[in-house]
Short mmCIF file of C-alpha atoms in Angstrom, two decimals:
data_model
loop_
_atom_site.label_atom_id
_atom_site.label_comp_id
_atom_site.label_asym_id
_atom_site.label_seq_id
_atom_site.Cartn_x
_atom_site.Cartn_y
_atom_site.Cartn_z
CA MET N 1 19.90 2.69 35.41
CA GLU N 2 15.72 2.26 34.67
CA THR N 3 15.44 -0.40 31.83
CA ARG N 4 13.76 1.78 29.16
CA ASN N 5 17.24 3.71 29.33
CA ILE N 6 19.12 1.32 28.95
CA LEU N 7 17.29 -0.48 25.78
CA TYR N 8 17.52 3.03 24.13
CA TYR N 9 21.41 3.22 24.89
CA ILE N 10 21.81 -0.44 23.46
CA PHE N 11 19.73 1.14 20.50
CA SER N 12 21.91 4.48 19.77
CA VAL N 13 25.25 1.95 19.83
CA VAL N 14 23.16 -0.69 17.64
CA ARG N 15 22.65 2.44 15.39
CA ILE N 16 26.46 4.15 15.56
CA LEU N 17 27.26 1.04 14.60
CA LEU N 18 25.75 0.54 11.70
CA TYR N 19 26.10 3.59 9.59
CA PRO N 20 29.30 2.49 8.11
CA VAL N 21 27.05 -0.78 6.50
CA ALA N 22 24.15 1.94 5.35
CA LEU N 23 26.98 4.30 3.65
CA LEU N 24 28.14 1.22 1.97
CA TYR N 25 24.89 0.79 1.05
CA GLY N 26 23.99 4.22 0.12
CA ALA N 27 27.12 4.38 -2.15
CA ILE N 28 25.96 0.45 -4.04
CA VAL N 29 21.97 2.21 -4.15
CA TRP N 30 23.37 5.81 -6.00
CA LEU N 31 25.88 3.77 -8.09
CA ARG N 32 23.19 1.66 -9.59
CA ASN N 33 20.36 4.54 -9.30
CA ARG N 34 23.11 6.57 -11.72
CA LEU N 35 23.97 3.79 -13.99
CA TYR N 36 20.34 4.15 -14.84
CA ASP N 37 20.58 7.92 -15.08
CA VAL N 38 23.25 8.06 -17.67
CA LYS N 39 21.59 5.11 -19.56
CA PHE N 40 24.53 2.68 -18.44
CA PHE N 41 21.20 -0.21 -17.66
CA ASN N 42 18.45 0.83 -20.35
CA SER N 43 14.98 0.74 -19.09
CA ILE N 44 11.84 -0.40 -20.34
CA GLU N 45 8.87 1.45 -22.19
CA PHE N 46 6.10 0.15 -22.31
CA SER N 47 2.44 0.71 -25.15
CA VAL N 48 0.94 1.87 -22.63
CA PRO N 49 0.79 4.35 -19.30
CA VAL N 50 2.57 3.36 -16.47
CA ILE N 51 1.80 4.95 -13.21
CA THR N 52 3.88 3.39 -10.19
CA ILE N 53 3.05 3.91 -6.78
CA GLY N 54 5.77 3.70 -4.21
CA ASN N 55 8.05 4.79 -1.31
CA LEU N 56 11.83 5.20 0.10
CA SER N 57 11.05 3.85 2.99
CA THR N 58 10.48 -0.19 3.65
CA GLY N 59 6.89 0.45 4.07
CA GLY N 60 3.57 1.49 6.62
CA THR N 61 3.13 4.23 4.52
CA GLY N 62 -0.18 3.75 3.14
CA LYS N 63 0.36 2.89 -0.52
CA THR N 64 -2.57 0.49 -0.95
CA PRO N 65 -5.65 2.67 -0.19
CA HIS N 66 -3.85 5.66 -2.65
CA VAL N 67 -3.49 2.10 -5.52
CA GLU N 68 -7.55 2.14 -4.36
CA TYR N 69 -7.96 5.57 -5.08
CA LEU N 70 -6.61 5.90 -8.61
CA ILE N 71 -8.32 2.32 -9.63
CA ARG N 72 -11.56 4.40 -8.98
CA LEU N 73 -10.51 7.54 -10.45
CA LEU N 74 -9.48 6.06 -13.96
CA GLN N 75 -11.84 2.90 -13.95
CA TYR N 76 -14.91 4.49 -15.42
CA ARG N 77 -12.72 5.56 -17.76
CA PHE N 78 -10.15 3.16 -18.90
CA LYS N 79 -9.35 -0.67 -18.76
CA VAL N 80 -6.67 -0.61 -15.52
CA ALA N 81 -5.03 -3.37 -14.26
CA THR N 82 -2.56 -3.33 -11.29
CA MET N 83 0.74 -5.51 -10.79
CA SER N 84 2.05 -5.90 -7.72
CA ARG N 85 5.00 -7.99 -6.09
CA GLY N 86 2.75 -10.46 -3.89
CA TYR N 87 4.79 -9.91 -0.82
CA LYS N 88 4.81 -13.28 1.28
CA ARG N 89 2.60 -15.56 -1.51
CA HIS N 90 3.24 -19.12 -1.86
CA THR N 91 4.17 -18.43 -5.67
CA GLN N 92 6.74 -17.72 -8.10
CA GLY N 93 6.69 -15.85 -11.53
CA PHE N 94 3.96 -14.45 -13.42
CA ILE N 95 0.16 -14.73 -12.19
CA LEU N 96 -3.34 -13.47 -13.08
CA ALA N 97 -5.89 -13.46 -10.92
CA ASP N 98 -9.09 -15.23 -11.70
CA ALA N 99 -11.60 -17.11 -10.24
CA HIS N 100 -9.22 -20.50 -8.30
CA THR N 101 -6.54 -17.08 -6.74
CA ASN N 102 -6.89 -16.69 -3.03
CA ALA N 103 -4.27 -14.82 -1.03
CA LEU N 104 -1.49 -17.75 -0.90
CA ARG N 105 -1.51 -17.41 -4.85
CA ILE N 106 -1.15 -14.03 -5.01
CA GLY N 107 -0.62 -12.14 -2.23
CA ASP N 108 -3.17 -10.41 0.36
CA GLU N 109 -3.01 -6.18 -1.05
CA PRO N 110 -3.39 -7.75 -4.36
CA MET N 111 -6.16 -10.19 -3.43
CA GLN N 112 -7.91 -7.06 -1.99
CA TYR N 113 -7.91 -5.43 -4.67
CA PHE N 114 -9.55 -8.08 -6.29
CA LEU N 115 -12.16 -8.62 -4.19
CA LYS N 116 -12.82 -4.93 -4.00
CA PHE N 117 -13.46 -4.34 -7.68
CA PRO N 118 -14.42 -6.80 -9.87
CA GLU N 119 -13.59 -5.23 -13.43
CA LEU N 120 -10.20 -5.11 -12.66
CA ALA N 121 -6.74 -7.06 -13.29
CA VAL N 122 -5.15 -8.28 -11.20
CA SER N 123 -1.27 -9.16 -11.54
CA VAL N 124 1.64 -10.30 -9.94
CA ALA N 125 5.52 -10.78 -10.38
CA GLU N 126 8.94 -10.08 -8.74
CA GLU N 127 10.21 -9.03 -12.19
CA ARG N 128 7.57 -5.75 -13.78
CA MET N 129 10.02 -6.50 -16.71
CA THR N 130 8.82 -9.46 -17.52
CA GLY N 131 5.34 -9.23 -16.07
CA ILE N 132 3.93 -6.58 -17.66
CA PRO N 133 4.79 -8.20 -21.39
CA ALA N 134 2.97 -11.59 -19.91
CA LEU N 135 -0.28 -9.26 -18.73
CA LEU N 136 0.05 -7.57 -21.85
CA GLN N 137 -0.26 -10.81 -23.93
CA ARG N 138 -3.30 -11.79 -21.98
CA ARG N 139 -4.75 -9.00 -21.12
CA PRO N 140 -4.11 -6.66 -24.87
CA ASP N 141 -7.26 -4.55 -23.74
CA ILE N 142 -5.95 -3.02 -20.53
CA ASP N 143 -5.00 1.00 -21.20
CA VAL N 144 -3.22 2.08 -18.48
CA ILE N 145 -1.30 0.17 -15.71
CA LEU N 146 -0.64 0.64 -11.58
CA LEU N 147 2.69 -0.85 -10.69
CA ASP N 148 2.35 -1.45 -6.58
CA ASP N 149 5.41 -0.77 -4.83
CA ALA N 150 7.76 -0.18 -7.62
CA TYR N 151 9.17 3.25 -7.40
CA GLN N 152 12.60 1.28 -7.25
CA HIS N 153 12.53 -0.58 -10.13
CA ARG N 154 13.79 1.58 -12.74
CA SER N 155 13.97 -1.61 -15.27
CA VAL N 156 11.23 -0.31 -16.56
CA ARG N 157 10.12 3.54 -17.32
CA ALA N 158 6.83 4.78 -15.61
CA GLY N 159 5.64 8.00 -16.79
CA LEU N 160 4.11 8.89 -14.20
CA ASN N 161 5.92 8.41 -10.28
CA ILE N 162 4.01 8.62 -7.01
CA LEU N 163 5.71 9.20 -4.23
CA ILE N 164 4.25 8.25 -1.04
CA THR N 165 6.10 9.46 2.55
CA ASP N 166 4.60 9.00 5.89
CA TYR N 167 3.59 12.63 7.86
CA ALA N 168 4.55 10.59 11.11
CA LYS N 169 7.86 9.78 9.40
CA PRO N 170 8.88 12.14 5.94
CA PHE N 171 11.85 10.77 4.31
CA TYR N 172 13.39 13.67 4.47
CA LYS N 173 14.25 12.75 8.16
CA ASP N 174 15.52 9.15 7.46
CA HIS N 175 18.15 7.54 6.95
CA ILE N 176 19.43 5.11 4.66
CA LEU N 177 19.64 0.83 5.74
CA PRO N 178 19.82 -0.35 8.23
CA PHE N 179 20.60 3.13 10.50
CA GLY N 180 17.70 4.38 9.21
CA ASN N 181 14.55 2.88 6.94
CA LEU N 182 14.70 4.26 3.17
CA ARG N 183 16.04 1.98 0.52
CA GLU N 184 17.92 4.33 -1.16
CA SER N 185 18.38 8.37 -0.43
CA ARG N 186 16.34 11.21 0.30
CA SER N 187 17.75 12.67 -3.29
CA SER N 188 15.64 9.88 -4.80
CA SER N 189 13.03 11.59 -4.71
CA LYS N 190 13.66 13.77 -7.36
CA ARG N 191 12.06 11.06 -9.69
CA ALA N 192 8.63 11.24 -8.21
CA ASN N 193 6.09 13.38 -10.78
CA ILE N 194 4.04 13.49 -8.16
CA ILE N 195 5.04 13.18 -3.82
CA VAL N 196 2.04 12.66 -1.55
CA VAL N 197 2.52 12.83 1.79
CA SER N 198 -0.31 10.86 3.52
CA LYS N 199 -1.73 10.17 7.30
CA CYS N 200 -1.84 12.95 8.10
CA PRO N 201 -3.62 14.53 10.90
CA PRO N 202 -7.41 15.35 9.57
CA ALA N 203 -7.15 18.91 11.26
CA LEU N 204 -3.57 19.35 9.63
CA LYS N 205 -2.75 23.17 9.55
CA PRO N 206 -2.05 24.40 5.82
CA ALA N 207 1.45 26.61 8.07
CA GLU N 208 2.62 23.15 8.63
CA ALA N 209 1.55 21.89 5.35
CA ASP N 210 4.02 24.82 4.00
CA ALA N 211 6.42 24.40 6.27
CA ILE N 212 6.56 20.43 5.50
CA VAL N 213 6.45 21.40 1.42
CA LYS N 214 9.80 23.84 2.17
CA ALA N 215 11.27 21.00 3.58
CA ILE N 216 10.59 18.74 0.80
CA ALA N 217 11.98 21.35 -1.69
CA PRO N 218 9.74 20.22 -4.77
CA LEU N 219 11.74 20.87 -7.71
CA PRO N 220 9.87 22.49 -10.94
CA HIS N 221 8.43 19.49 -12.53
CA GLN N 222 6.74 18.05 -8.52
CA GLN N 223 3.96 18.46 -6.67
CA VAL N 224 3.05 17.82 -3.11
CA PHE N 225 -0.77 16.96 -2.27
CA PHE N 226 -1.51 15.44 1.75
CA THR N 227 -3.76 12.75 2.30
CA CYS N 228 -5.58 11.90 5.19
CA ILE N 229 -7.35 8.73 5.62
CA HIS N 230 -11.25 7.96 6.81
CA TYR N 231 -12.76 5.02 8.00
CA THR N 232 -15.88 3.79 5.42
CA MET N 233 -18.52 2.11 5.74
CA PRO N 234 -18.30 -1.03 7.13
CA TYR N 235 -19.47 -4.68 5.80
CA ASN N 236 -20.13 -8.01 6.47
CA LEU N 237 -17.19 -10.58 5.06
CA LEU N 238 -19.39 -13.77 4.34
CA THR N 239 -22.71 -11.45 2.85
CA ARG N 240 -20.54 -8.24 1.78
CA GLU N 241 -23.84 -6.24 3.55
CA PRO N 242 -23.34 -3.19 5.49
CA VAL N 243 -22.65 -3.89 9.28
CA MET N 244 -23.61 -1.06 11.57
CA ILE N 245 -20.95 -0.93 14.61
CA GLY N 246 -21.73 2.03 16.44
CA GLY N 247 -22.08 1.12 20.66
CA LYS N 248 -20.98 -2.42 19.54
CA ASN N 249 -18.75 -4.38 21.83
CA ILE N 250 -15.96 -5.22 19.24
CA ILE N 251 -12.92 -7.76 18.88
CA LEU N 252 -10.42 -6.51 16.55
CA VAL N 253 -8.65 -9.06 14.87
CA CYS N 254 -5.93 -7.28 12.97
CA GLY N 255 -2.10 -7.86 11.09
CA ILE N 256 -1.26 -4.56 10.19
CA ALA N 257 2.16 -2.63 10.10
CA ARG N 258 0.34 0.05 12.54
CA PRO N 259 -2.74 -1.17 14.08
CA GLU N 260 -2.85 2.20 16.71
CA PRO N 261 -4.85 4.49 14.96
CA LEU N 262 -7.14 1.70 13.94
CA ILE N 263 -7.50 1.13 17.68
CA ALA N 264 -8.17 4.85 18.36
CA PHE N 265 -10.74 5.49 15.86
CA LEU N 266 -12.36 1.73 17.03
CA LYS N 267 -12.10 3.29 21.04
CA ALA N 268 -14.07 6.32 20.06
CA ASN N 269 -17.30 4.80 18.39
CA ALA N 270 -17.28 1.36 20.15
CA ALA N 271 -18.38 -0.22 23.16
CA ASP N 272 -15.33 -1.53 23.91
CA VAL N 273 -12.45 -3.05 22.30
CA HIS N 274 -10.46 -5.98 22.69
CA SER N 275 -7.94 -6.30 20.63
CA LEU N 276 -5.88 -9.72 18.64
CA THR N 277 -3.24 -7.95 16.94
CA TYR N 278 -0.74 -10.07 14.49
CA SER N 279 2.29 -9.18 12.60
CA ASP N 280 2.44 -7.01 9.41
CA HIS N 281 0.77 -10.16 6.82
CA HIS N 282 0.43 -12.57 8.90
CA TYR N 283 -1.29 -15.80 7.85
CA PHE N 284 -3.70 -16.72 10.21
CA VAL N 285 -3.70 -20.17 10.91
CA SER N 286 -5.93 -23.08 13.25
CA THR N 287 -4.80 -21.84 16.12
CA ASP N 288 -5.58 -18.46 15.39
CA LEU N 289 -8.15 -19.42 14.94
CA GLU N 290 -9.16 -21.49 17.98
CA GLU N 291 -7.27 -18.07 20.06
CA ILE N 292 -10.22 -15.68 17.98
CA HIS N 293 -13.39 -17.59 18.14
CA GLU N 294 -12.35 -18.58 21.87
CA ALA N 295 -12.48 -14.92 22.75
CA TYR N 296 -15.54 -13.91 21.53
CA ASN N 297 -17.06 -17.03 23.47
CA ASN N 298 -15.48 -15.86 26.29
CA TRP N 299 -16.32 -11.67 26.66
CA ASN N 300 -19.43 -11.98 28.24
CA VAL N 301 -20.59 -9.50 26.83
CA GLN N 302 -24.40 -8.32 24.72
CA ASP N 303 -23.98 -7.00 21.35
CA LYS N 304 -20.27 -8.55 20.56
CA ILE N 305 -19.26 -8.72 17.20
CA ILE N 306 -15.63 -8.99 14.84
CA VAL N 307 -14.54 -6.41 13.24
CA THR N 308 -11.28 -6.87 10.59
CA THR N 309 -9.40 -5.14 8.15
CA ASP N 310 -9.40 -5.54 4.20
CA LYS N 311 -6.01 -6.54 4.44
CA ASP N 312 -6.90 -9.31 6.99
CA ALA N 313 -9.88 -10.40 5.29
CA ALA N 314 -8.22 -11.29 2.25
CA ARG N 315 -6.62 -13.34 4.47
CA LEU N 316 -9.32 -14.38 6.57
CA TYR N 317 -10.84 -15.65 3.14
CA LEU N 318 -8.76 -18.73 3.23
CA HIS N 319 -10.55 -20.02 6.25
CA LEU N 320 -13.77 -18.96 4.90
CA GLU N 321 -15.73 -22.70 5.43
CA LYS N 322 -14.49 -22.29 8.86
CA LEU N 323 -16.15 -18.41 9.34
CA GLN N 324 -19.30 -19.68 7.41
CA ALA N 325 -20.14 -22.15 10.76
CA TRP N 326 -18.84 -20.27 13.64
CA GLY N 327 -22.08 -17.97 12.81
CA ILE N 328 -20.97 -15.41 14.08
CA THR N 329 -21.06 -11.27 12.24
CA ILE N 330 -17.68 -10.79 11.12
CA ALA N 331 -17.25 -7.32 10.08
CA VAL N 332 -15.07 -5.47 7.19
CA LEU N 333 -13.75 -2.13 8.02
CA PRO N 334 -12.49 -0.32 5.03
CA ILE N 335 -10.41 2.14 4.89
CA GLU N 336 -10.08 5.75 1.84
CA VAL N 337 -7.72 8.75 1.38
CA LYS N 338 -9.18 11.99 0.65
CA VAL N 339 -6.80 14.35 -0.32
CA MET N 340 -6.98 17.66 1.62
CA PHE N 341 -7.06 21.14 1.34
CA ASP N 342 -9.03 20.80 -1.14
CA LYS N 343 -6.80 19.24 -3.42
CA GLY N 344 -8.45 16.55 -4.97
CA PRO N 345 -9.32 18.15 -8.15
CA GLU N 346 -5.55 19.13 -9.35
CA PHE N 347 -4.14 16.21 -7.83
CA ASP N 348 -7.23 13.75 -10.09
CA ALA N 349 -6.49 16.20 -12.97
CA ALA N 350 -2.73 15.77 -13.08
CA VAL N 351 -3.18 11.33 -13.01
CA MET N 352 -5.93 12.07 -16.11
CA ALA N 353 -3.66 14.21 -17.94
CA TYR N 354 -0.57 11.98 -17.85
CA THR N 355 -3.05 8.99 -18.87
CA GLU N 356 -5.56 10.76 -21.23
CA LYS N 357 -2.46 11.93 -23.19
CA THR N 358 -0.76 8.98 -23.47
CA VAL N 359 -3.53 6.87 -24.41
CA LEU N 360 -4.42 8.99 -27.27
CA GLU N 361 -0.66 9.01 -28.22
CA ASN N 362 -0.56 5.49 -28.79
CA ILE N 363 -3.68 4.98 -31.08
CA GLU N 364 -2.15 7.77 -33.44
CA ILE N 365 1.39 5.49 -33.27
CA PHE N 366 -0.37 1.34 -32.96
CA GLY N 367 -4.30 2.41 -33.97
CA PRO N 368 -7.63 1.71 -31.10
CA LYS N 369 -7.64 -1.22 -29.63
CA ILE N 370 -9.98 -4.14 -30.90
#
C-alpha cells in the first residue's frame, strides 16, 4: 500500500474515533447557546453600535481583510474602534494600542490595524464583556465597535453579526470539532444577519453562487454576499513608499494559514519566487532572520527583493533596527476584499443602515457626545 493511502487510512480511522468526542462537544456547545437563547445566561447590550465579524470554523476564512473593509467604510463618518482577543500576544487583559504598542503586546492582526489606520482605536481583551466598558471609559468618543473574531462571544449582544465562511470549505460541508473544524454547529449560522462567502474565485459564475446560497438556505432576515481577494500596491516596510515587484526575483517570507494563493500570484507576476514559509502567526526570532538574510545573500540573481504580508510585517516590526541595518528592500503586499456581482453598494448600505440608525437612537436617548 502506498504511503499516501496508508496516511489517508490512518486519518480516516482517527476521524471516526473522534466522532463521539465531537458529539459530546457539540452537545455542550448546543446547551450553552440554548441557555443564551432562553436568556438563562444574560447578554449585555452597549450604548454604541457593535458589529461582530467572525466564523464558525477554527480560522482561515479571511476575517482580517473584511474587518479592514468595514474600517474603510465607516471611518470617515464615525469614530471606529476594533476589539480583538489578541491571538498569541504576550500580555493579558485589556490594552488600548498607543505609540509604545507592538505585536507582542496586542497580537499581529491588531498591530496590522494599528499600523494601517492611524485614526483607529485598536484594543484587545480576552473578555469582550469587560473589555468594551474599559474601551468606552478610555475613549468615550467612540461611535462604533468592530468585534474581531467574536461570533461565539454571546455575553455581548451585537447589533449586527457578520459570519464569514470560506468558499473552499463552507460551514455547511464541515463538521464540529474535533471530527471537523467547526467551533459550533452549522445551525449557529442562523444568528448571523449577513453571511459572507469569502476567498471566491474571481471568475465565480452566478449559477454557482446561486447553488451556494441554496445550500446555505438563508432565513428571511439574512443576506448572503460573495467576496474575492485582490492584491493592492506593495509598499516598502521601512519607508512606506510604493514598490514595484513585477518581474523581480522574490524571496517570500510569510507565516499565514494558506500561503498557496499568494505564492501562485507572485509566480504569475515575478521572474522567480523562493519561499520561506512559517507557521501561522509565527513570531520571528534571530535564527529566522539569519535564514532570511542568508537566503537573500546566497541567491545569485539580479533584481531581487524580499516580499512579505501585512500580518507578517506586523511581527517583523519587532526587529526594525536589524532590518534597517540590512539595507534590503522589504516589500509588503497588502490584500483587500471585493464584494462580487456588483453587490458592494448593497453590502455597504446594510452596514451603514444599522450603524446610522443605532447612533441616532443613542443620541436621542443619551444626547450628543461632547
